[in-house]
mmCIF file of C-alpha atoms in Angstrom:
data_model
loop_
_atom_site.group_PDB
_atom_site.id
_atom_site.type_symbol
_atom_site.label_atom_id
_atom_site.label_comp_id
_atom_site.label_asym_id
_atom_site.label_seq_id
_atom_site.Cartn_x
_atom_site.Cartn_y
_atom_site.Cartn_z
ATOM 1 C CA MET A 75 123.668 73.930 98.042
ATOM 2 C CA GLY A 76 126.553 74.073 95.593
ATOM 3 C CA LEU A 77 124.604 71.884 93.191
ATOM 4 C CA GLY A 78 121.625 74.224 93.453
ATOM 5 C CA PHE A 79 123.810 77.200 92.532
ATOM 6 C CA VAL A 80 125.301 75.404 89.531
ATOM 7 C CA VAL A 81 121.880 74.314 88.308
ATOM 8 C CA GLY A 82 120.609 77.874 88.720
ATOM 9 C CA ILE A 83 123.502 79.297 86.745
ATOM 10 C CA ILE A 84 122.969 76.749 83.964
ATOM 11 C CA GLY A 85 119.246 77.597 83.880
ATOM 12 C CA GLY A 86 119.963 81.301 83.705
ATOM 13 C CA PHE A 87 122.483 80.767 80.931
ATOM 14 C CA LEU A 88 119.990 78.684 78.955
ATOM 15 C CA ILE A 89 117.371 81.409 79.174
ATOM 16 C CA ALA A 90 119.874 84.052 78.101
ATOM 17 C CA HIS A 91 120.987 81.850 75.196
ATOM 18 C CA ALA A 92 117.364 81.340 74.154
ATOM 19 C CA ALA A 93 116.831 85.116 74.174
ATOM 20 C CA PHE A 94 119.951 85.637 72.059
ATOM 21 C CA SER A 95 118.857 82.926 69.593
ATOM 22 C CA THR A 96 115.440 84.544 69.244
ATOM 23 C CA ILE A 97 117.002 87.915 68.457
ATOM 24 C CA GLN A 98 119.283 86.252 65.891
ATOM 25 C CA TYR A 99 116.297 84.436 64.353
ATOM 26 C CA ARG A 100 114.369 87.691 64.011
ATOM 27 C CA GLY A 101 117.350 89.245 62.319
ATOM 28 C CA GLU A 102 117.457 86.399 59.799
ATOM 29 C CA LEU A 103 113.705 86.728 59.196
ATOM 30 C CA LYS A 104 114.120 90.434 58.505
ATOM 31 C CA ILE A 105 116.710 89.579 55.859
ATOM 32 C CA MET A 106 114.283 87.106 54.279
ATOM 33 C CA GLU A 107 111.382 89.622 54.751
ATOM 34 C CA GLU A 108 109.052 87.165 56.481
ATOM 35 C CA GLN A 109 106.715 87.670 59.381
ATOM 36 C CA PHE A 110 107.871 86.837 62.861
ATOM 37 C CA THR A 111 105.281 84.371 64.177
ATOM 38 C CA GLY A 112 107.217 82.972 67.064
ATOM 39 C CA PRO A 113 110.590 81.662 68.064
ATOM 40 C CA PRO A 114 111.628 78.348 66.519
ATOM 41 C CA PHE A 115 110.641 75.148 68.203
ATOM 42 C CA ASN A 116 114.012 74.270 69.693
ATOM 43 C CA VAL A 117 114.317 77.726 71.260
ATOM 44 C CA VAL A 118 110.974 77.168 72.986
ATOM 45 C CA ILE A 119 112.224 73.823 74.320
ATOM 46 C CA GLU A 120 115.437 75.479 75.520
ATOM 47 C CA LEU A 121 113.365 78.165 77.265
ATOM 48 C CA LEU A 122 111.198 75.632 79.055
ATOM 49 C CA VAL A 123 114.207 73.620 80.175
ATOM 50 C CA GLY A 124 115.884 76.790 81.445
ATOM 51 C CA LEU A 125 112.682 77.701 83.300
ATOM 52 C CA GLY A 126 112.530 74.292 84.944
ATOM 53 C CA LEU A 127 116.157 74.446 86.061
ATOM 54 C CA CYS A 128 115.830 77.954 87.487
ATOM 55 C CA LEU A 129 112.651 76.984 89.372
ATOM 56 C CA TRP A 130 114.384 73.972 90.863
ATOM 57 C CA ALA A 131 117.393 76.059 91.882
ATOM 58 C CA GLY A 132 115.171 78.765 93.391
ATOM 59 C CA LEU A 133 113.535 76.233 95.666
ATOM 60 C CA ALA A 134 116.648 74.249 96.495
ATOM 61 C CA VAL A 135 119.199 76.986 97.243
ATOM 62 C CA PRO A 136 117.604 78.703 100.287
ATOM 63 C CA THR A 137 117.982 76.443 103.309
ATOM 64 C CA LYS A 138 114.589 76.139 104.995
ATOM 65 C CA PHE A 139 111.392 78.012 104.268
ATOM 66 C CA LEU A 140 109.650 79.484 107.336
ATOM 67 C CA SER A 141 106.071 78.496 107.941
ATOM 68 C CA ILE A 142 103.529 81.226 107.228
ATOM 69 C CA LEU A 143 100.303 79.532 108.266
ATOM 70 C CA PRO A 144 99.030 81.428 111.300
ATOM 71 C CA HIS A 145 97.179 78.400 112.616
ATOM 72 C CA SER A 146 99.856 75.793 112.160
ATOM 73 C CA ASP A 147 101.217 74.297 115.330
ATOM 74 C CA GLU A 148 104.594 75.914 115.164
ATOM 75 C CA ASN A 149 103.248 79.421 114.703
ATOM 76 C CA ARG A 150 100.516 79.373 117.318
ATOM 77 C CA VAL A 151 101.168 81.948 120.030
ATOM 78 C CA VAL A 152 101.293 79.971 123.236
ATOM 79 C CA SER A 153 102.406 82.519 125.787
ATOM 80 C CA LEU A 154 102.624 86.275 125.941
ATOM 81 C CA PRO A 155 105.945 87.976 126.723
ATOM 82 C CA ALA A 156 106.548 88.860 130.347
ATOM 83 C CA ASN A 157 105.908 92.623 130.007
ATOM 84 C CA LEU A 158 109.470 93.479 130.912
ATOM 85 C CA ASP A 159 109.004 97.247 130.793
ATOM 86 C CA PHE A 160 106.993 97.115 134.008
ATOM 87 C CA MET A 161 109.222 94.583 135.747
ATOM 88 C CA VAL A 162 109.516 95.119 139.490
ATOM 89 C CA PHE A 163 112.409 93.845 141.538
ATOM 90 C CA ASN A 164 110.878 93.499 144.998
ATOM 91 C CA HIS A 165 109.401 90.081 144.418
ATOM 92 C CA ARG A 166 109.590 86.995 146.609
ATOM 93 C CA GLY A 167 112.795 85.963 144.869
ATOM 94 C CA LYS A 168 114.590 88.242 147.299
ATOM 95 C CA VAL A 169 114.646 85.557 149.974
ATOM 96 C CA LEU A 170 116.240 82.973 147.711
ATOM 97 C CA PRO A 171 119.920 82.515 148.542
ATOM 98 C CA SER A 172 122.032 84.244 145.940
ATOM 99 C CA ASN A 173 125.135 82.530 144.641
ATOM 100 C CA PRO A 174 128.137 84.428 146.036
ATOM 101 C CA ASP A 175 130.427 82.936 143.388
ATOM 102 C CA LEU A 176 128.785 84.927 140.639
ATOM 103 C CA LYS A 177 131.013 87.948 140.235
ATOM 104 C CA LEU A 178 132.058 90.066 137.300
ATOM 105 C CA LYS A 179 135.818 90.018 136.845
ATOM 106 C CA ILE A 180 137.044 93.426 135.836
ATOM 107 C CA MET B 143 105.891 85.226 112.087
ATOM 108 C CA VAL B 144 104.816 86.160 115.563
ATOM 109 C CA GLY B 145 105.802 89.835 115.787
ATOM 110 C CA SER B 146 105.413 91.187 119.248
ATOM 111 C CA GLY B 147 102.676 88.738 120.072
ATOM 112 C CA GLY B 148 104.728 86.365 122.183
ATOM 113 C CA ALA B 149 106.326 82.982 121.930
ATOM 114 C CA SER B 150 104.974 80.153 119.864
ATOM 115 C CA ALA B 151 105.121 76.558 121.044
ATOM 116 C CA SER B 152 108.139 75.728 118.896
ATOM 117 C CA GLU B 153 110.053 78.781 120.138
ATOM 118 C CA ALA B 154 109.268 77.974 123.747
ATOM 119 C CA ALA B 155 110.518 74.427 123.186
ATOM 120 C CA GLN B 156 113.684 75.753 121.543
ATOM 121 C CA LEU B 157 114.291 78.051 124.508
ATOM 122 C CA ALA B 158 113.939 75.170 126.962
ATOM 123 C CA ARG B 159 116.226 72.977 124.878
ATOM 124 C CA LEU B 160 118.964 75.634 124.647
ATOM 125 C CA GLU B 161 118.711 76.286 128.372
ATOM 126 C CA GLU B 162 119.196 72.580 129.109
ATOM 127 C CA GLN B 163 122.083 72.337 126.701
ATOM 128 C CA ALA B 164 123.885 75.398 128.015
ATOM 129 C CA ALA B 165 123.315 74.365 131.632
ATOM 130 C CA HIS B 166 125.178 71.120 131.028
ATOM 131 C CA GLY B 167 128.098 72.876 129.452
ATOM 132 C CA GLY B 168 127.098 72.033 125.897
ATOM 133 C CA GLY B 169 127.774 75.516 124.498
ATOM 134 C CA GLY B 170 125.131 77.642 122.753
ATOM 135 C CA ALA B 171 125.130 80.226 125.559
ATOM 136 C CA TRP B 172 125.181 83.216 123.204
ATOM 137 C CA GLU B 173 122.373 81.679 121.099
ATOM 138 C CA TYR B 174 120.310 81.205 124.249
ATOM 139 C CA LEU B 175 120.892 84.784 125.376
ATOM 140 C CA CYS B 176 119.879 86.135 121.948
ATOM 141 C CA LEU B 177 116.720 84.007 121.962
ATOM 142 C CA VAL B 178 115.792 85.233 125.439
ATOM 143 C CA ARG B 179 116.232 88.814 124.274
ATOM 144 C CA ARG B 180 114.141 88.231 121.147
ATOM 145 C CA LEU B 181 111.293 86.451 122.928
ATOM 146 C CA LYS B 182 111.435 88.939 125.847
ATOM 147 C CA ALA B 183 111.376 86.034 128.278
ATOM 148 C CA ARG B 184 112.129 86.571 131.948
ATOM 149 C CA ARG B 185 114.781 84.046 132.956
ATOM 150 C CA PRO B 186 117.111 85.838 135.353
ATOM 151 C CA GLU B 187 119.033 82.883 136.762
ATOM 152 C CA PRO B 188 120.219 81.205 133.558
ATOM 153 C CA VAL B 189 120.838 84.581 131.925
ATOM 154 C CA LEU B 190 122.965 85.712 134.852
ATOM 155 C CA ARG B 191 124.960 82.502 135.012
ATOM 156 C CA LEU B 192 125.569 82.111 131.283
ATOM 157 C CA GLY B 193 126.059 85.817 130.702
ATOM 158 C CA LEU B 194 128.691 86.059 133.408
ATOM 159 C CA SER B 195 130.472 82.988 132.042
ATOM 160 C CA LEU B 196 130.667 84.727 128.669
ATOM 161 C CA LEU B 197 131.720 88.096 130.075
ATOM 162 C CA ASN B 198 134.392 86.711 132.399
ATOM 163 C CA ASP B 199 136.027 84.855 129.517
ATOM 164 C CA SER B 200 138.013 87.546 127.699
ATOM 165 C CA LYS B 201 138.274 85.488 124.491
ATOM 166 C CA ALA B 202 134.518 85.008 124.239
ATOM 167 C CA ARG B 203 133.997 88.651 125.133
ATOM 168 C CA SER B 204 136.201 89.934 122.311
ATOM 169 C CA LYS B 205 134.383 87.628 119.874
ATOM 170 C CA LEU B 206 131.141 89.451 120.627
ATOM 171 C CA GLY B 207 132.428 92.788 119.366
ATOM 172 C CA SER B 208 129.940 95.571 119.831
ATOM 173 C CA GLU B 209 127.236 93.211 121.110
ATOM 174 C CA GLU B 210 129.242 93.022 124.328
ATOM 175 C CA TRP B 211 127.476 96.134 125.666
ATOM 176 C CA THR B 212 123.992 94.732 125.039
ATOM 177 C CA LEU B 213 125.116 91.682 126.983
ATOM 178 C CA TYR B 214 126.276 93.870 129.862
ATOM 179 C CA GLU B 215 122.829 95.468 129.950
ATOM 180 C CA GLN B 216 121.073 92.100 129.834
ATOM 181 C CA VAL B 217 123.254 90.686 132.611
ATOM 182 C CA ALA B 218 122.777 93.816 134.734
ATOM 183 C CA ILE B 219 119.001 93.492 134.584
ATOM 184 C CA ALA B 220 119.164 89.755 135.304
ATOM 185 C CA ALA B 221 121.448 90.424 138.269
ATOM 186 C CA MET B 222 119.001 92.966 139.654
ATOM 187 C CA ASP B 223 116.234 90.394 139.265
ATOM 188 C CA CYS B 224 118.297 87.860 141.227
ATOM 189 C CA GLN B 225 119.086 90.509 143.858
ATOM 190 C CA ASN B 226 122.770 90.270 143.033
ATOM 191 C CA ILE B 227 123.404 94.008 143.406
ATOM 192 C CA ASP B 228 127.211 93.845 143.174
ATOM 193 C CA VAL B 229 127.243 92.258 139.747
ATOM 194 C CA ALA B 230 124.661 94.762 138.564
ATOM 195 C CA LYS B 231 126.711 97.661 139.908
ATOM 196 C CA ASP B 232 129.865 96.389 138.192
ATOM 197 C CA CYS B 233 128.124 95.931 134.846
ATOM 198 C CA ILE B 234 126.570 99.381 135.019
ATOM 199 C CA GLY B 235 129.942 100.825 135.986
ATOM 200 C CA LYS B 236 131.482 99.356 132.834
ATOM 201 C CA LEU B 237 128.645 100.676 130.690
ATOM 202 C CA LYS B 238 128.951 104.111 132.259
ATOM 203 C CA LYS B 239 132.656 104.241 131.457
ATOM 204 C CA LYS B 240 131.959 103.426 127.828
ATOM 205 C CA PHE B 241 128.831 105.573 127.356
ATOM 206 C CA PRO B 242 129.060 108.401 129.916
ATOM 207 C CA GLU B 243 126.122 110.633 128.947
ATOM 208 C CA SER B 244 123.712 107.945 127.824
ATOM 209 C CA LEU B 245 120.007 107.930 128.657
ATOM 210 C CA ARG B 246 119.921 104.135 128.495
ATOM 211 C CA VAL B 247 122.664 103.849 131.117
ATOM 212 C CA GLY B 248 120.920 106.486 133.231
ATOM 213 C CA ARG B 249 117.775 104.353 133.116
ATOM 214 C CA LEU B 250 119.761 101.337 134.260
ATOM 215 C CA GLU B 251 121.133 103.320 137.194
ATOM 216 C CA GLY B 252 117.583 104.279 138.133
ATOM 217 C CA MET B 253 116.571 100.620 137.975
ATOM 218 C CA LEU B 254 119.512 99.733 140.219
ATOM 219 C CA LEU B 255 118.277 102.210 142.823
ATOM 220 C CA GLU B 256 114.840 100.642 142.532
ATOM 221 C CA ALA B 257 116.277 97.167 143.026
ATOM 222 C CA LYS B 258 118.104 98.369 146.119
ATOM 223 C CA GLY B 259 114.828 99.702 147.482
ATOM 224 C CA ALA B 260 115.945 103.336 147.543
ATOM 225 C CA TRP B 261 112.650 104.681 146.217
ATOM 226 C CA ALA B 262 113.181 108.376 146.878
ATOM 227 C CA GLU B 263 116.590 108.417 145.197
ATOM 228 C CA ALA B 264 115.245 106.498 142.209
ATOM 229 C CA GLU B 265 112.383 108.971 141.967
ATOM 230 C CA ARG B 266 114.848 111.854 141.918
ATOM 231 C CA ALA B 267 117.050 110.154 139.300
ATOM 232 C CA TYR B 268 114.054 109.564 137.020
ATOM 233 C CA ALA B 269 112.838 113.143 137.512
ATOM 234 C CA VAL B 270 116.218 114.491 136.382
ATOM 235 C CA LEU B 271 116.233 112.186 133.331
ATOM 236 C CA LEU B 272 112.655 113.124 132.480
ATOM 237 C CA GLU B 273 113.497 116.826 132.509
ATOM 238 C CA ASN B 274 115.936 116.296 129.672
ATOM 239 C CA ASN B 275 113.895 113.623 127.879
ATOM 240 C CA PRO B 276 110.218 114.276 128.575
ATOM 241 C CA ASN B 277 108.981 111.951 125.815
ATOM 242 C CA ASP B 278 110.862 108.817 126.709
ATOM 243 C CA GLN B 279 108.368 105.973 127.065
ATOM 244 C CA LEU B 280 110.538 103.682 129.146
ATOM 245 C CA LEU B 281 111.155 106.335 131.789
ATOM 246 C CA HIS B 282 107.427 106.851 132.255
ATOM 247 C CA LYS B 283 106.967 103.102 132.489
ATOM 248 C CA ARG B 284 109.651 102.825 135.161
ATOM 249 C CA LYS B 285 107.830 105.446 137.225
ATOM 250 C CA ILE B 286 104.665 103.386 136.915
ATOM 251 C CA ALA B 287 106.543 100.221 137.853
ATOM 252 C CA MET B 288 107.957 101.983 140.913
ATOM 253 C CA ALA B 289 104.513 103.021 142.068
ATOM 254 C CA LYS B 290 103.376 99.437 141.577
ATOM 255 C CA ALA B 291 106.380 98.068 143.483
ATOM 256 C CA GLN B 292 105.711 100.328 146.453
ATOM 257 C CA GLY B 293 102.169 98.955 146.588
ATOM 258 C CA ASN B 294 100.617 102.270 145.624
ATOM 259 C CA THR B 295 98.260 100.803 143.016
ATOM 260 C CA THR B 296 95.968 103.816 142.781
ATOM 261 C CA LEU B 297 98.943 106.016 141.940
ATOM 262 C CA ALA B 298 100.118 103.448 139.393
ATOM 263 C CA VAL B 299 96.670 103.440 137.781
ATOM 264 C CA ASP B 300 96.743 107.241 137.712
ATOM 265 C CA TYR B 301 100.143 107.370 136.036
ATOM 266 C CA LEU B 302 99.172 104.633 133.592
ATOM 267 C CA ASN B 303 96.039 106.474 132.550
ATOM 268 C CA LYS B 304 98.022 109.673 131.984
ATOM 269 C CA TYR B 305 100.627 107.669 130.017
ATOM 270 C CA LEU B 306 97.985 106.036 127.850
ATOM 271 C CA GLU B 307 96.415 109.403 127.027
ATOM 272 C CA ILE B 308 99.689 110.267 125.295
ATOM 273 C CA PHE B 309 100.867 106.878 124.027
ATOM 274 C CA MET B 310 97.588 105.230 123.110
ATOM 275 C CA ALA B 311 99.079 102.501 120.941
ATOM 276 C CA ASP B 312 101.213 100.857 123.600
ATOM 277 C CA HIS B 313 99.787 97.364 124.086
ATOM 278 C CA ASP B 314 102.042 96.480 127.001
ATOM 279 C CA ALA B 315 100.669 99.414 128.950
ATOM 280 C CA TRP B 316 97.076 98.441 128.181
ATOM 281 C CA ARG B 317 97.831 94.918 129.301
ATOM 282 C CA GLU B 318 99.426 96.149 132.519
ATOM 283 C CA LEU B 319 96.457 98.424 133.210
ATOM 284 C CA ALA B 320 94.024 95.555 132.616
ATOM 285 C CA GLU B 321 95.905 93.320 135.058
ATOM 286 C CA ILE B 322 96.035 96.055 137.708
ATOM 287 C CA TYR B 323 92.306 96.689 137.336
ATOM 288 C CA VAL B 324 91.588 92.993 137.732
ATOM 289 C CA SER B 325 93.688 92.929 140.886
ATOM 290 C CA LEU B 326 91.654 95.887 142.177
ATOM 291 C CA LEU B 327 88.432 94.045 141.214
ATOM 292 C CA MET B 328 87.455 96.875 138.842
ATOM 293 C CA TYR B 329 86.183 94.513 136.163
ATOM 294 C CA LYS B 330 84.361 96.996 133.927
ATOM 295 C CA GLN B 331 87.500 99.051 133.445
ATOM 296 C CA ALA B 332 89.559 95.888 132.919
ATOM 297 C CA ALA B 333 87.079 94.812 130.237
ATOM 298 C CA PHE B 334 87.600 98.153 128.489
ATOM 299 C CA CYS B 335 91.368 97.652 128.486
ATOM 300 C CA TYR B 336 91.040 94.157 127.066
ATOM 301 C CA GLU B 337 88.724 95.482 124.368
ATOM 302 C CA GLU B 338 91.480 97.898 123.319
ATOM 303 C CA LEU B 339 93.938 95.021 123.206
ATOM 304 C CA ILE B 340 91.628 92.846 121.112
ATOM 305 C CA LEU B 341 91.122 95.735 118.678
ATOM 306 C CA ALA B 342 94.862 96.224 118.343
ATOM 307 C CA GLN B 343 95.826 92.549 118.024
ATOM 308 C CA PRO B 344 92.771 90.551 116.977
ATOM 309 C CA MET B 345 94.729 87.403 116.160
ATOM 310 C CA VAL B 346 96.098 86.863 119.647
ATOM 311 C CA ALA B 347 93.707 84.418 121.286
ATOM 312 C CA LEU B 348 95.068 85.003 124.793
ATOM 313 C CA TYR B 349 93.628 88.517 125.023
ATOM 314 C CA GLN B 350 90.226 87.189 123.999
ATOM 315 C CA ILE B 351 90.387 84.484 126.651
ATOM 316 C CA SER B 352 91.303 87.026 129.340
ATOM 317 C CA TYR B 353 88.463 89.288 128.181
ATOM 318 C CA ALA B 354 86.016 86.411 128.307
ATOM 319 C CA ASP B 355 87.316 85.528 131.797
ATOM 320 C CA VAL B 356 86.579 89.055 133.008
ATOM 321 C CA LEU B 357 83.109 89.039 131.431
ATOM 322 C CA TYR B 358 82.302 85.671 132.969
ATOM 323 C CA THR B 359 83.439 86.986 136.354
ATOM 324 C CA MET B 360 81.195 90.009 136.047
ATOM 325 C CA GLY B 361 78.241 87.694 135.511
ATOM 326 C CA GLY B 362 74.795 88.425 134.147
ATOM 327 C CA MET B 363 73.114 86.841 131.149
ATOM 328 C CA GLU B 364 74.450 89.256 128.517
ATOM 329 C CA ASN B 365 78.020 89.172 129.774
ATOM 330 C CA ILE B 366 78.076 85.396 129.856
ATOM 331 C CA GLN B 367 76.680 85.173 126.337
ATOM 332 C CA THR B 368 79.375 87.574 125.087
ATOM 333 C CA ALA B 369 81.963 85.584 127.018
ATOM 334 C CA LYS B 370 80.810 82.417 125.274
ATOM 335 C CA LYS B 371 81.262 84.135 121.908
ATOM 336 C CA TYR B 372 84.814 85.171 122.793
ATOM 337 C CA TYR B 373 85.730 81.714 124.085
ATOM 338 C CA SER B 374 84.455 80.286 120.799
ATOM 339 C CA SER B 375 86.509 82.816 118.872
ATOM 340 C CA ALA B 376 89.571 81.856 120.897
ATOM 341 C CA LEU B 377 88.863 78.200 120.144
ATOM 342 C CA LYS B 378 88.725 79.030 116.458
ATOM 343 C CA LEU B 379 92.034 80.910 116.635
ATOM 344 C CA THR B 380 93.840 78.173 118.516
ATOM 345 C CA GLY B 381 92.314 75.297 116.578
ATOM 346 C CA GLY B 382 90.602 73.939 119.682
ATOM 347 C CA LYS B 383 93.876 73.330 121.475
ATOM 348 C CA ASN B 384 93.556 75.808 124.317
ATOM 349 C CA THR B 385 92.217 74.006 127.397
ATOM 350 C CA ARG B 386 91.212 77.207 129.158
ATOM 351 C CA ALA B 387 89.005 78.236 126.247
ATOM 352 C CA LEU B 388 87.414 74.764 126.192
ATOM 353 C CA TYR B 389 86.605 74.989 129.882
ATOM 354 C CA GLY B 390 85.293 78.507 129.364
ATOM 355 C CA ALA B 391 82.947 77.400 126.608
ATOM 356 C CA CYS B 392 81.582 74.536 128.749
ATOM 357 C CA LEU B 393 81.148 76.694 131.832
ATOM 358 C CA CYS B 394 79.440 79.489 129.904
ATOM 359 C CA SER B 395 76.951 77.073 128.347
ATOM 360 C CA GLY B 396 76.293 75.583 131.768
ATOM 361 C CA ALA B 397 75.795 79.003 133.326
ATOM 362 C CA ILE B 398 73.445 80.106 130.533
ATOM 363 C CA ASN B 399 71.358 76.950 130.939
ATOM 364 C CA GLN B 400 71.135 77.583 134.653
ATOM 365 C CA LEU B 401 70.248 81.265 134.309
ATOM 366 C CA SER B 402 67.570 80.592 131.703
ATOM 367 C CA LYS B 403 65.986 77.690 133.574
ATOM 368 C CA GLY B 404 63.164 79.782 134.985
ATOM 369 C CA ARG B 405 62.363 81.624 131.753
ATOM 370 C CA ASN B 406 61.499 79.765 128.576
ATOM 371 C CA LYS B 407 64.275 81.127 126.394
ATOM 372 C CA GLU B 408 64.716 80.037 122.809
ATOM 373 C CA GLU B 409 66.553 76.747 122.643
ATOM 374 C CA GLU B 410 70.266 77.635 122.609
ATOM 375 C CA SER B 411 72.167 75.334 120.353
ATOM 376 C CA SER B 412 73.860 72.944 122.728
ATOM 377 C CA GLU B 413 76.191 71.786 119.988
ATOM 378 C CA LEU B 414 78.995 73.949 121.330
ATOM 379 C CA GLN B 415 78.721 72.499 124.809
ATOM 380 C CA ALA B 416 78.643 68.903 123.602
ATOM 381 C CA LEU B 417 81.568 69.390 121.244
ATOM 382 C CA ALA B 418 83.668 71.310 123.764
ATOM 383 C CA ALA B 419 83.021 68.647 126.397
ATOM 384 C CA GLU B 420 84.043 65.929 123.961
ATOM 385 C CA VAL B 421 87.278 67.653 122.970
ATOM 386 C CA LEU B 422 88.057 68.365 126.620
ATOM 387 C CA THR B 423 87.738 64.712 127.639
ATOM 388 C CA LYS B 424 89.821 63.671 124.640
ATOM 389 C CA GLU B 425 92.598 66.107 125.560
ATOM 390 C CA TYR B 426 92.642 64.895 129.149
ATOM 391 C CA LYS B 427 92.717 61.276 128.046
ATOM 392 C CA ARG B 428 95.733 62.131 125.929
ATOM 393 C CA GLN B 429 97.677 64.249 128.381
ATOM 394 C CA ALA B 430 96.529 63.457 131.939
ATOM 395 C CA PRO B 431 94.565 60.179 131.924
ATOM 396 C CA ALA B 432 94.522 60.038 135.722
ATOM 397 C CA LYS B 433 92.287 63.116 135.901
ATOM 398 C CA VAL B 434 89.694 62.003 133.352
ATOM 399 C CA PRO B 435 87.130 60.804 135.993
ATOM 400 C CA ILE B 436 87.177 64.243 137.680
ATOM 401 C CA VAL B 437 86.523 65.950 134.360
ATOM 402 C CA THR B 438 83.689 63.603 133.364
ATOM 403 C CA GLU B 439 82.054 64.069 136.798
ATOM 404 C CA MET B 440 82.203 67.835 136.454
ATOM 405 C CA LEU B 441 80.826 67.813 132.925
ATOM 406 C CA LYS B 442 77.982 65.550 133.965
ATOM 407 C CA THR B 443 76.930 67.858 136.803
ATOM 408 C CA MET B 444 77.016 70.831 134.443
ATOM 409 C CA LYS B 445 74.827 69.151 131.870
ATOM 410 C CA LEU B 446 72.276 68.230 134.472
ATOM 411 C CA SER B 447 72.116 71.602 136.177
#
């Protein structure tokens, strides 16, 4: 997980650096009075690399994704809860011997 | 991902595993107790045993912090379920000292009177609490549970109907009413309750299976055809894994064939019956191979009839 964090930070830094380079490039173009068609090629590469690293970190850092398929085996509702609000206490369990050792120590 | 719909297979397995582990002294007692509370499972004996072991150990108790009081409540209810009134009384005493004017503790005291069998006193205690808190759902439900416990099912049905007029969105109450109606053999009313439940939670297959059960019990061509539709819907929701729905589909097809033997009805597609029968035999071969001959016999008689 530490590696994921580091990779994420590097990716974020790369993207920020690419943004800064683009702003600098535009400034230079304004001095030379040319049109701004797009960021230079190496900035685009840097951006894509930063994107890849951040994606990888985003998937690797959280521990385990929960399943969201409603019909997958682990999400299928197998039994309903026991309706505890209407629980009654005079059931046949009364005749079972209760353990006299179970006591709450004050 | 399940919401209030109940436990999934993986959660039920996790519960069983934690129970085993904690029973053999492997730790994880607090995890188990939290899981029981989240899944709303009814497991009084392990909860009582493990809860008391945590509460009697002062180090573990101080580690819990403010969750200690929830544990006291959980252990009190489990103790009442195991008929261990002394433990319940002690736990409630501790809670009362910490939260003297609390409605929740008052409810627990009422439940303790119920567990002791002192119905009149419990009734009085609930009446006093209801005067100050007339809109508390759990108090109304305890009154209904008391009527049910005393065997007065008609009174319970009465109270439940009045409760549902006010709190129409409470699925647990609808479920309880449906079960009481079934026990009183009032199937039409039970069907109505199940319809409400299916409307509220259409993705829970178990309500649809219960509804189809009630329709099949009521009998008659239309009811059985509707029941077949609901069994099929339940099969779709559970991916064909629910044995009860498979049986239901087979039995409904068999019953329809029998009922329409005299009249020349349009040929019902028997694909459902054949497929359900096939899946059923496959499931039995996988899980209970000794019973496969019984199942094949039964399916054969149904197809012939």
